[in-house]
mmCIF file of C-alpha atoms in Angstrom:
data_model
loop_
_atom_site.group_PDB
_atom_site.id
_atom_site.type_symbol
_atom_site.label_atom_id
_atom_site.label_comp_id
_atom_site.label_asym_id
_atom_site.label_seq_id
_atom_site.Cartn_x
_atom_site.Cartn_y
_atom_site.Cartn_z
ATOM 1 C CA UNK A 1 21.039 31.957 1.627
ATOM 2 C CA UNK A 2 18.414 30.176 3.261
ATOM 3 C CA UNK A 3 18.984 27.282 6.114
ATOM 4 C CA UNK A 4 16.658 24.392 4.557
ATOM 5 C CA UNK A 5 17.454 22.422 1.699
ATOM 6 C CA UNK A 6 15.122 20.704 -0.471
ATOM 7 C CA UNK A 7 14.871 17.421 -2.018
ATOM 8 C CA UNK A 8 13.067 16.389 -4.345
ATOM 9 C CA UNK A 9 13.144 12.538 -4.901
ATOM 10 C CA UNK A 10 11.242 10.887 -7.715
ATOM 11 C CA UNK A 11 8.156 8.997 -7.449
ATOM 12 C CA UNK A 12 8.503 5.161 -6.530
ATOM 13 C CA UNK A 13 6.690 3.208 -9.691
ATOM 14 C CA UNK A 14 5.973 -0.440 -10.282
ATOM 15 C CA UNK A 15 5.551 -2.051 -13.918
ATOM 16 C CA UNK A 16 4.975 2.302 -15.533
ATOM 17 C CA UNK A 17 1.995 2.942 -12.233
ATOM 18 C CA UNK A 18 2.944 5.409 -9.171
ATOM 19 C CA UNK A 19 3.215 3.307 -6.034
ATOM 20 C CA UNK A 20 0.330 4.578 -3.781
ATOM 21 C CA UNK A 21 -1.887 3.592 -0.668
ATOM 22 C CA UNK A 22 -4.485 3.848 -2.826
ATOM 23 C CA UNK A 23 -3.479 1.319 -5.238
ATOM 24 C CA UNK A 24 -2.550 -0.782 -2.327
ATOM 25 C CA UNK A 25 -6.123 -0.329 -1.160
ATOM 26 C CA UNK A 26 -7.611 -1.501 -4.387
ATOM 27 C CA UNK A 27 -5.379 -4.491 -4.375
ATOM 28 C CA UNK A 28 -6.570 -5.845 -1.412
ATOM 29 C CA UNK A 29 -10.223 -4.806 -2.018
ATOM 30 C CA UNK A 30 -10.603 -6.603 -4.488
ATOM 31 C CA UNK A 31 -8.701 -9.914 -2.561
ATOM 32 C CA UNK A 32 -5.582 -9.373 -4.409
ATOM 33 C CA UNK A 33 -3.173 -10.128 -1.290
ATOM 34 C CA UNK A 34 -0.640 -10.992 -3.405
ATOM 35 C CA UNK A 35 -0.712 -8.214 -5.966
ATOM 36 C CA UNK A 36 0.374 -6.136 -3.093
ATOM 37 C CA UNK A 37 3.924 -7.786 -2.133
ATOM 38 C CA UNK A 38 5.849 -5.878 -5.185
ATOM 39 C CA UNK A 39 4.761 -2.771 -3.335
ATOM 40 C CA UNK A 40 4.940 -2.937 0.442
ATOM 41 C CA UNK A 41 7.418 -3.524 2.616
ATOM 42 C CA UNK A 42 8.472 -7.653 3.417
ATOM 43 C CA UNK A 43 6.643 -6.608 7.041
ATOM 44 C CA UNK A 44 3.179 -5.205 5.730
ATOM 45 C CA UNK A 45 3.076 -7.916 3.265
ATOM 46 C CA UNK A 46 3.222 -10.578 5.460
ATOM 47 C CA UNK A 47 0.992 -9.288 7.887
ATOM 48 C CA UNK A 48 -1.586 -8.854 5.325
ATOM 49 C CA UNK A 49 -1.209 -12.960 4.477
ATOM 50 C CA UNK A 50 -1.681 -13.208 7.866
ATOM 51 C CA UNK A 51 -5.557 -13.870 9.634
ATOM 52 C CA UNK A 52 -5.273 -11.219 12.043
ATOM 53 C CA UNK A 53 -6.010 -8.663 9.655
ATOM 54 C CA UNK A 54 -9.107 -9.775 8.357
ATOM 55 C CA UNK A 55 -11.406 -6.926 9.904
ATOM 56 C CA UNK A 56 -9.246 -4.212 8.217
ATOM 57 C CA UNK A 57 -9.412 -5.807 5.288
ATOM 58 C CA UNK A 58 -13.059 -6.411 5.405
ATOM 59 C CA UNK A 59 -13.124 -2.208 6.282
ATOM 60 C CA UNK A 60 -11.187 -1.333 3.304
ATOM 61 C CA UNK A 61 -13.284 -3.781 0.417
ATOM 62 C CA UNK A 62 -16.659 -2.279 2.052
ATOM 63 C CA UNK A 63 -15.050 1.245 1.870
ATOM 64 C CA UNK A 64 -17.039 2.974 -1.251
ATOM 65 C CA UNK A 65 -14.891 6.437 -0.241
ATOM 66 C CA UNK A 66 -11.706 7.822 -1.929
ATOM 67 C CA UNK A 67 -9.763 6.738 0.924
#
């Protein structure tokens, strides 16, 4: 019998789609701020509304790479 026990919990989805980075990515690439707040946390949301952020989010629209 073996010490470790595995888990294996199910995918989180939103309206049928996989909740992913990468959709998150897209989301605010293409300005969609809002789109985003059904799939983050209350605290990454809001600190993407925020004007701190704004040379991340410039990095990920000008990002052309899978991630």
């Amino acid at each position: 019998r073996s010490l470790i026990e595995c888990i294996i919990v199910p995918r989180l989805t939103k309206d049928g789609f996989a909740v992913s980075a990468s959709r998150v990515r897209a989301l605010i690439a293409k300005g969609n701020i809002d789109g985003i707040k059904a799939l983050v946390p209350k605290p990454t949301y809001e600190y993407f509304k925020r004007e701190a952020p704004r040379e991340l989010m410039d990095r990920i629209k000008s990002n052309t790479g899978r991630h």
